[in-house]
Coordinates of C-alpha atoms and ligand atoms in Angstrom, one line a residue:
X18 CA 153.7 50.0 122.4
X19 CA 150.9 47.4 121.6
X20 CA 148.4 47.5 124.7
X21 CA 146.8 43.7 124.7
X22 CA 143.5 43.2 126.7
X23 CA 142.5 40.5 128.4
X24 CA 139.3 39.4 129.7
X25 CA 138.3 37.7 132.7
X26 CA 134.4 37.6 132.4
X27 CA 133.1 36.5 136.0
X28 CA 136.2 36.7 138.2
X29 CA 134.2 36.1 141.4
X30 CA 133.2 32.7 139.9
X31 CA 136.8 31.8 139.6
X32 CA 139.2 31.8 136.8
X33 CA 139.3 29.5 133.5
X34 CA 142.5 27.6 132.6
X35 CA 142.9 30.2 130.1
X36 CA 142.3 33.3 132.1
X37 CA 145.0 31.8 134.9
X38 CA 147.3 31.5 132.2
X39 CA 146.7 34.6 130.8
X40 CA 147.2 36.6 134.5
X41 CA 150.4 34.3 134.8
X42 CA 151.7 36.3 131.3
X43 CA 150.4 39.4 133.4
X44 CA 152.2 38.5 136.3
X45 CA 155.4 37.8 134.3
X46 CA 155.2 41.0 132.4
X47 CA 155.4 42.4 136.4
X48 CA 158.3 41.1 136.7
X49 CA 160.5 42.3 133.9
X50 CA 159.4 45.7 134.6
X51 CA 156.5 46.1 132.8
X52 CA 152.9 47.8 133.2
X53 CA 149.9 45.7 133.9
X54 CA 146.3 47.3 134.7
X55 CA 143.9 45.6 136.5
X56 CA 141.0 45.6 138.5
X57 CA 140.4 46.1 141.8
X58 CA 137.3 46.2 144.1
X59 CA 138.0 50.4 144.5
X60 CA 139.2 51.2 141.5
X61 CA 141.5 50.0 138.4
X62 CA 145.0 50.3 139.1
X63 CA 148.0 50.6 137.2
X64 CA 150.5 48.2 138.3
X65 CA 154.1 48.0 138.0
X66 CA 156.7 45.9 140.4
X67 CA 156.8 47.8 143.4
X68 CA 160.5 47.0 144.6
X69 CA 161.7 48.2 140.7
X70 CA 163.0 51.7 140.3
X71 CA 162.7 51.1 136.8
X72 CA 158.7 50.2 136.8
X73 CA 157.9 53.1 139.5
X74 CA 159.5 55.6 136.4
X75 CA 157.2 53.7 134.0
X76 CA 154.4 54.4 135.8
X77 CA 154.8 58.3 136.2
X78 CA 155.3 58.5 133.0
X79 CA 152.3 56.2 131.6
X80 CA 150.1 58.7 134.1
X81 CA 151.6 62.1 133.1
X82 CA 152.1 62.4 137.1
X83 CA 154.4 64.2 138.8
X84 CA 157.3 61.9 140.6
X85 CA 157.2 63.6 143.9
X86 CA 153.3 61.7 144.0
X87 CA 154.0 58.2 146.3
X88 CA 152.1 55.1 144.9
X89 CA 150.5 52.4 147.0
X90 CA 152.3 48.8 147.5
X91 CA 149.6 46.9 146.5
X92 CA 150.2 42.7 148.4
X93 CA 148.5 39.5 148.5
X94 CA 149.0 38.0 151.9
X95 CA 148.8 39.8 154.9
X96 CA 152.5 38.6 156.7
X97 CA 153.6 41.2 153.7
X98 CA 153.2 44.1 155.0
X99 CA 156.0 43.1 157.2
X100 CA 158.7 42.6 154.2
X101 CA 157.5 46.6 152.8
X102 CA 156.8 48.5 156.3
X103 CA 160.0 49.5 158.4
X104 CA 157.8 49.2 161.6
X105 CA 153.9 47.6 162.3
X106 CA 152.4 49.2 164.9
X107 CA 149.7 47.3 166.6
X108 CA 146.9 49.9 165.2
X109 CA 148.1 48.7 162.0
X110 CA 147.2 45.0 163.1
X111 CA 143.8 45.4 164.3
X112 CA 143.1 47.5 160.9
X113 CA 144.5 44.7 159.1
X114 CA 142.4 42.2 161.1
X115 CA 139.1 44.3 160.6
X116 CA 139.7 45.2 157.1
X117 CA 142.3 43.4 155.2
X118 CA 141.7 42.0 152.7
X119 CA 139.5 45.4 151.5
X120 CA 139.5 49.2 150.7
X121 CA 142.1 50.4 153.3
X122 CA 145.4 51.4 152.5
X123 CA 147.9 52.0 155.2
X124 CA 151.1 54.6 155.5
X125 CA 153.9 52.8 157.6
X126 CA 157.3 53.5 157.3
X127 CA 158.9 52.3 154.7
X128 CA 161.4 49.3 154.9
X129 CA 164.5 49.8 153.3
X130 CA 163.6 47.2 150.3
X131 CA 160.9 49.8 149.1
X132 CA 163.3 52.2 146.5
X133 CA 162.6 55.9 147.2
X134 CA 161.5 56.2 143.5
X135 CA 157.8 54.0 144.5
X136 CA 157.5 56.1 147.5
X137 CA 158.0 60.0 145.7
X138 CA 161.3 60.4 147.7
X139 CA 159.6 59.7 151.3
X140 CA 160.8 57.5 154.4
X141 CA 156.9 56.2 154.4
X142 CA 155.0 53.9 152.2
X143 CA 151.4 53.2 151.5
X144 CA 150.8 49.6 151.7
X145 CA 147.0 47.9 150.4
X146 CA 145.4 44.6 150.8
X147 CA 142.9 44.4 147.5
X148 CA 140.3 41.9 147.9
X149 CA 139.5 41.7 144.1
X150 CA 140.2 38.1 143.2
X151 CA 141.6 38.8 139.6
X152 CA 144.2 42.0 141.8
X153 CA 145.1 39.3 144.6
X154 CA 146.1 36.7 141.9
X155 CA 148.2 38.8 139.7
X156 CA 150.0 40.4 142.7
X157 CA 150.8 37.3 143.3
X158 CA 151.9 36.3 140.3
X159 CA 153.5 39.7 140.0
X160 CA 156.2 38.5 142.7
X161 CA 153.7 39.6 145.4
X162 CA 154.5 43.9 145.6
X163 CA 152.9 45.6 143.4
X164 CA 152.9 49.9 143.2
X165 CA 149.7 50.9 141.3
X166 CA 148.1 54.1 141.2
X167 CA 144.4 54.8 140.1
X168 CA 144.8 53.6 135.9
X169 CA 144.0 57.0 134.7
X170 CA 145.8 59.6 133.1
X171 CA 147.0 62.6 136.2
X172 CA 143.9 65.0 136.6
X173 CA 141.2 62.3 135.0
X174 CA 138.6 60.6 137.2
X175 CA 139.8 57.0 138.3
X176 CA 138.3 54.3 135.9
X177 CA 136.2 52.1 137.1
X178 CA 136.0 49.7 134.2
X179 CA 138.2 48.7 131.5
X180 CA 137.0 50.5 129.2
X181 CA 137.7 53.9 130.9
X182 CA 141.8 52.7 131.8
X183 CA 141.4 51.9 127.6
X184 CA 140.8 55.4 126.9
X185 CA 143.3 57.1 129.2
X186 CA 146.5 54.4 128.9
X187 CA 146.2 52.1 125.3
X188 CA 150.0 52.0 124.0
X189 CA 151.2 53.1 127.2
X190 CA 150.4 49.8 129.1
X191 CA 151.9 46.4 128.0
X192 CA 148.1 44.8 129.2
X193 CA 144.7 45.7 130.6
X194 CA 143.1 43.0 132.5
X195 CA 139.4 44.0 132.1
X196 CA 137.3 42.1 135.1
X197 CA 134.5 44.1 134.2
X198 CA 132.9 47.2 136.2
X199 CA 134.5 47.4 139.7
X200 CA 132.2 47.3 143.0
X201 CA 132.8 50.4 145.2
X202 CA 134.0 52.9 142.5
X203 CA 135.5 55.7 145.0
X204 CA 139.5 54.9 145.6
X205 CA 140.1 53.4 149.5
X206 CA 140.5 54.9 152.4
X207 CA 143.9 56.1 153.9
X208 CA 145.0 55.9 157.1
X209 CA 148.2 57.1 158.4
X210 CA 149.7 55.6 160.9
X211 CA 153.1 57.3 160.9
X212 CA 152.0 59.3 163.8
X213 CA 153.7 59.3 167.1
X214 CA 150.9 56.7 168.0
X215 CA 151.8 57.3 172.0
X216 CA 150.1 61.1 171.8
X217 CA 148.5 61.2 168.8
X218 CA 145.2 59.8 166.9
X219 CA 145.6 57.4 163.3
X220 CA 144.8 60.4 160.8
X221 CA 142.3 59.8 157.8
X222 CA 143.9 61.7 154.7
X223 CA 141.6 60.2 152.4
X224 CA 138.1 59.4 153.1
X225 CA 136.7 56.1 151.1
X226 CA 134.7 53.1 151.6
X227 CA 135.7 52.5 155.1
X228 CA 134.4 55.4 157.2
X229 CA 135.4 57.5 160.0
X230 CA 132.7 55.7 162.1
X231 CA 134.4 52.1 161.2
X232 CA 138.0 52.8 162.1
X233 CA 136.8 54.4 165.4
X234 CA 135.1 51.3 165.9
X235 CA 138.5 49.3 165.5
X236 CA 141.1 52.1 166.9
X237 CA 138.9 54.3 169.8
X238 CA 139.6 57.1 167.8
X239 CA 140.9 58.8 164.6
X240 CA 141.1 62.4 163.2
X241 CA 141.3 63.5 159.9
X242 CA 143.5 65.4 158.1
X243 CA 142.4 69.1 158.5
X244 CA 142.6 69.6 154.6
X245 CA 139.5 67.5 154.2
X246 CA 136.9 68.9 156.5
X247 CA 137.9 72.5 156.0
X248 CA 139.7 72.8 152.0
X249 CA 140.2 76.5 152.3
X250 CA 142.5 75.8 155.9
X251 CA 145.7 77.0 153.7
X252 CA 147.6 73.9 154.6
X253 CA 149.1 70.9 152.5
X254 CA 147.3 67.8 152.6
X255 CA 149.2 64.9 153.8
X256 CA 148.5 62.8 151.1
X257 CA 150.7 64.2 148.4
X258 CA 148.0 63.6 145.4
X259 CA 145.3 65.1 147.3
X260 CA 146.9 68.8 146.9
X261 CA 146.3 67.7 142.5
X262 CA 143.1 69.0 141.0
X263 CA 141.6 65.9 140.1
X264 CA 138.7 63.8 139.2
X265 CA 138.2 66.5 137.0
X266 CA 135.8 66.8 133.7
X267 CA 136.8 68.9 131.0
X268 CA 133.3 70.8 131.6
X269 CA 132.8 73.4 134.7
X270 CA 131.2 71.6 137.7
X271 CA 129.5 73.2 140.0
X272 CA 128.1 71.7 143.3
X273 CA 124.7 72.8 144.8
X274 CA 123.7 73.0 147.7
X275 CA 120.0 73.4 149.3
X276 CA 116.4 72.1 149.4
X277 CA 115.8 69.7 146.8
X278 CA 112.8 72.0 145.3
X279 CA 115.5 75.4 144.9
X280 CA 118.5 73.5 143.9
X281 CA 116.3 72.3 141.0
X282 CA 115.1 76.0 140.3
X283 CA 118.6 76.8 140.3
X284 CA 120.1 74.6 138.1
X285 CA 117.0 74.8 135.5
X286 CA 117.3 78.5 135.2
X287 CA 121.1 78.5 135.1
X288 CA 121.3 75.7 132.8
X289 CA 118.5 77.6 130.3
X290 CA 120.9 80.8 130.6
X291 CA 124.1 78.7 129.8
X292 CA 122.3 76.9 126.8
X293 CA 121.3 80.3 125.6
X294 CA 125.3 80.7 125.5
X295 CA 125.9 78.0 123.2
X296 CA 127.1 75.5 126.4
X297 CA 125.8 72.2 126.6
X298 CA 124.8 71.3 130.0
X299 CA 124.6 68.4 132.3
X300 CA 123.4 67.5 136.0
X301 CA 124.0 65.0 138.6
X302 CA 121.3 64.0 140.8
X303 CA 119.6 61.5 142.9
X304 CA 116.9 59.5 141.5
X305 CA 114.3 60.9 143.8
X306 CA 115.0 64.5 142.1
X307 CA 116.4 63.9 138.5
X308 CA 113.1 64.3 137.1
X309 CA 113.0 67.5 138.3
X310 CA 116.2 69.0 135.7
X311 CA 115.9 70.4 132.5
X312 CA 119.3 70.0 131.0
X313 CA 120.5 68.5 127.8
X314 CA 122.3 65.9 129.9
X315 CA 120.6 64.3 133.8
X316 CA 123.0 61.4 135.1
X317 CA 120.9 59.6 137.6
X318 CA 123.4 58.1 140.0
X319 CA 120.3 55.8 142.2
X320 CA 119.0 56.4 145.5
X321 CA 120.3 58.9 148.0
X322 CA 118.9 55.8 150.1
X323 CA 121.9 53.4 148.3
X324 CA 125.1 55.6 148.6
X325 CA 126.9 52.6 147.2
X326 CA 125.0 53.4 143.9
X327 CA 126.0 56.7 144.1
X328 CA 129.8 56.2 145.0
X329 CA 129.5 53.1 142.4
X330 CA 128.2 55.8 139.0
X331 CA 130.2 58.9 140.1
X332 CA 133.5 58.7 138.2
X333 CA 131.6 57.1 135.4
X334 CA 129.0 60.1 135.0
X335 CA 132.2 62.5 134.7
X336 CA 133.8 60.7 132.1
X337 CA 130.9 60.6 130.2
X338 CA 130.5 64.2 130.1
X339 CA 134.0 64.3 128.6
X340 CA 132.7 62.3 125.8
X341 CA 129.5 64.1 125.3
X342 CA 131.0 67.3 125.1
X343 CA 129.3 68.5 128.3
X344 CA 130.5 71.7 129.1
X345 CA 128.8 73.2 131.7
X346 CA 127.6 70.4 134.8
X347 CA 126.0 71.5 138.3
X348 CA 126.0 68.6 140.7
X349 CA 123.2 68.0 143.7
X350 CA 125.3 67.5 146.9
X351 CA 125.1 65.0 149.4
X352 CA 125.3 64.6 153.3
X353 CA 129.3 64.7 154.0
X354 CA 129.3 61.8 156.4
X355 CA 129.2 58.2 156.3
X356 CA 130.3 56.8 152.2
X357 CA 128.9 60.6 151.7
X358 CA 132.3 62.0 153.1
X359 CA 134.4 60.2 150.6
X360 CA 131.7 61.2 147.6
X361 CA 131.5 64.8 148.8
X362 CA 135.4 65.0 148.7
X363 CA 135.5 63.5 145.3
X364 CA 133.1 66.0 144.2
X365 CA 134.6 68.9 145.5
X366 CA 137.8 68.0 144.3
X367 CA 136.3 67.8 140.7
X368 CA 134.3 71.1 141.4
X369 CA 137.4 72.7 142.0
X370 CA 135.8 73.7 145.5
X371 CA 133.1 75.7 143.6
X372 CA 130.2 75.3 145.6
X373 CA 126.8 77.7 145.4
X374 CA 124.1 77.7 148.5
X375 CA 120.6 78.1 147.4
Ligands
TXA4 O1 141.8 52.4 145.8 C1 143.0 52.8 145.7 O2 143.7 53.1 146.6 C2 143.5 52.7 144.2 C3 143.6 51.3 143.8 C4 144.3 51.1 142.4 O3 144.3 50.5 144.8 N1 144.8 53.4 144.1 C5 144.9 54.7 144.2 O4 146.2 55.2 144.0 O5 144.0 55.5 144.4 P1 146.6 56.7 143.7 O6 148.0 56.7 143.4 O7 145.7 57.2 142.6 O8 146.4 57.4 145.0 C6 147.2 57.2 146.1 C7 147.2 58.3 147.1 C8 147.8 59.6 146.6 O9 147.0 60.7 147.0 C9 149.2 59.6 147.2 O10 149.7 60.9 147.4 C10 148.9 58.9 148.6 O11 148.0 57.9 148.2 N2 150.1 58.3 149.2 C11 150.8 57.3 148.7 N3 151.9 57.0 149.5 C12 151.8 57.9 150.5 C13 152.6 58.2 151.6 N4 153.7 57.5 151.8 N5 152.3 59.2 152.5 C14 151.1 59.9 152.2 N6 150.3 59.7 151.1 C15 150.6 58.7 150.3
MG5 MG1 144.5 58.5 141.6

């Protein structure tokens, strides 16, 4: 298949004639069952009609991901979320309310509308309000349900600007919308609320852009799913795609761990070593430290003062390893709370949980 792009320069300025006509052929495409990436203010996603057997197949296939992996209902207006969800619990409201239109995406059960085939086979559904002006138009143009994974090929980092979903899906997507580089870069938060809600806390079974701190804010109180604060627990995350390696370079990563001064010394002399062995090597770091490497490849991320920055350059920086034929990369870590929870659990994932304390 022929993979057209289309580009919408300065979607937060509003759209052209021709850039609404051109998401109306997006949104049309949607509806006879056809692929559509597009922006959103987390991530790019890979849309198909969520209410479509037929699209949900599509998209597994277009990913190389395994069908038992639920995709998110992606809508446009909020009084949706009552046409896809089986039951709204209040929780769910006040979330809504606090966050909606944003990063959070909601598991509900599923309304009997919602084919088993978008949902991996389960009797729940994850249901997101994007905020990104160019997603919220084509979902609505899209006939207003939209299942879209992260735009990547399974076991890539998530794109986070046209480009990337270019590498990982041309002629395997009828369009890409390219709205330039996205704003948060780190996919949203999930929140379950399938939970017997009368005994039992909302559970966090991703981390993202909207923290622990803010949902206890809204709710009282959350927990989170057990897989995430302790990785080596033995148990099955809840989120089906979080059990998948992922976010992963083709290099080794390895995180670090310690005083800025020794994680430096660490990563210099193991980096020399590995050089010595033919590897090329990278690092991720903070801009107060990444003058400190010497490696044939320092991504400065920003300021461990700006998390956004570093959340923002992350999946980026892996990607670009790829291409550079990086093939050995230590990483700096960062304080796992806050943004830093969701960018310590992308990170880990990547790392493949290999972490060293210096
Ligand atoms: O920011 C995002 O959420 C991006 C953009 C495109 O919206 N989407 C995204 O989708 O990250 P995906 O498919 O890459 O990740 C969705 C995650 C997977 O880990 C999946 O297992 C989980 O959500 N999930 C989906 N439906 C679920 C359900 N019913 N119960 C539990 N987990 C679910
Ligand atoms: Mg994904």
């Amino acid at each position: 298949m022929k993979t057209e792009i289309v580009k919408i320069l300065q979607p937060e300025l509003g759209l052209s004639c021709g850039e609404d006509a051109a998401l109306r052929r997006a949104g049309a495409v949607l509806m006879a069952g056809g692929l559509v990436a597009f922006p959103t203010e987390t991530v790019y996603g890979l849309g198909g009609d969520g209410l479509n057997r037929e699209s949900a197949r599509k998209i597994y296939e277009a990913k190389g991901r395994p069908s038992d992996n639920p995709l998110i209902i992606h809508i446009c207006r909020f009084e949706d979320i009552y046409e896809i969800a089986g039951a709204v619990p209040k929780e769910a409201e006040k979330l809504a309310d606090a966050f909606w239109p944003g990063p959070l995406t909601m598991i509900l059960p599923k309304s009997a509308q919602v084919p088993y085939e978008t949902t991996g086979g389960l009797d729940t559904v994850a249901v997101r309000f994007p905020s990104h002006p160019v997603a919220r138009k084509l979902i609505e143009y899209g006939g207003r349900y939209i299942a879209a994974p992260s735009a990547n090929r399974s076991g890539k980092p998530s794109p986070t600007e046209a480009g990337h979903v270019a590498e990982d899906m041309d002629g395997r997507v009828d369009m890409i919308v390219d709205g330039g580089a996205v704003g948060i870069g780190l996919e949203s938060t999930i929140v379950d609320l399938t939970v017997d809600l009368t005994k039992d806390r909302p559970q966090i079974l991703r981390p993202g852009y909207v923290t622990e701190r803010m949902l206890t804010e809204v709710l009282g109180a959350v927990d989170t799913d057990v897989t995430i604060i302790k990785p080596d627990s033995g148990q099955a995350p809840k989120a089906p795609g979080m059990k998948y390696r992922h976010y992963a370079p083709e290099g080794e990563l390895v995180l670090v761990e310690g005083e800025p001064e020794r994680v430096a010394a660490y990563v210099n002399e193991q980096a020399a070593a590995d050089r010595a062995r033919g590897c090329k090597t990278g690092v991720i770091a903070a801009s107060e430290t990444a003058a400190a490497y010497r490696a044939d490849v320092v991504k400065c991320l920003g300021s461990r003062s700006d998390e956004e920055s570093i959340a923002r350059g992350l999946f980026a920086a892996l990607r670009e390893f790829d291409n550079e034929k990086v093939t050995k990369i230590y990483s700096e870590s960062f304080p796992d709370r806050g943004l830093g929870q969701a960018i310590m659990n992308r990170l880990l994932k990547a790392a493949g949980h290999r972490v060293v304390r210096v």
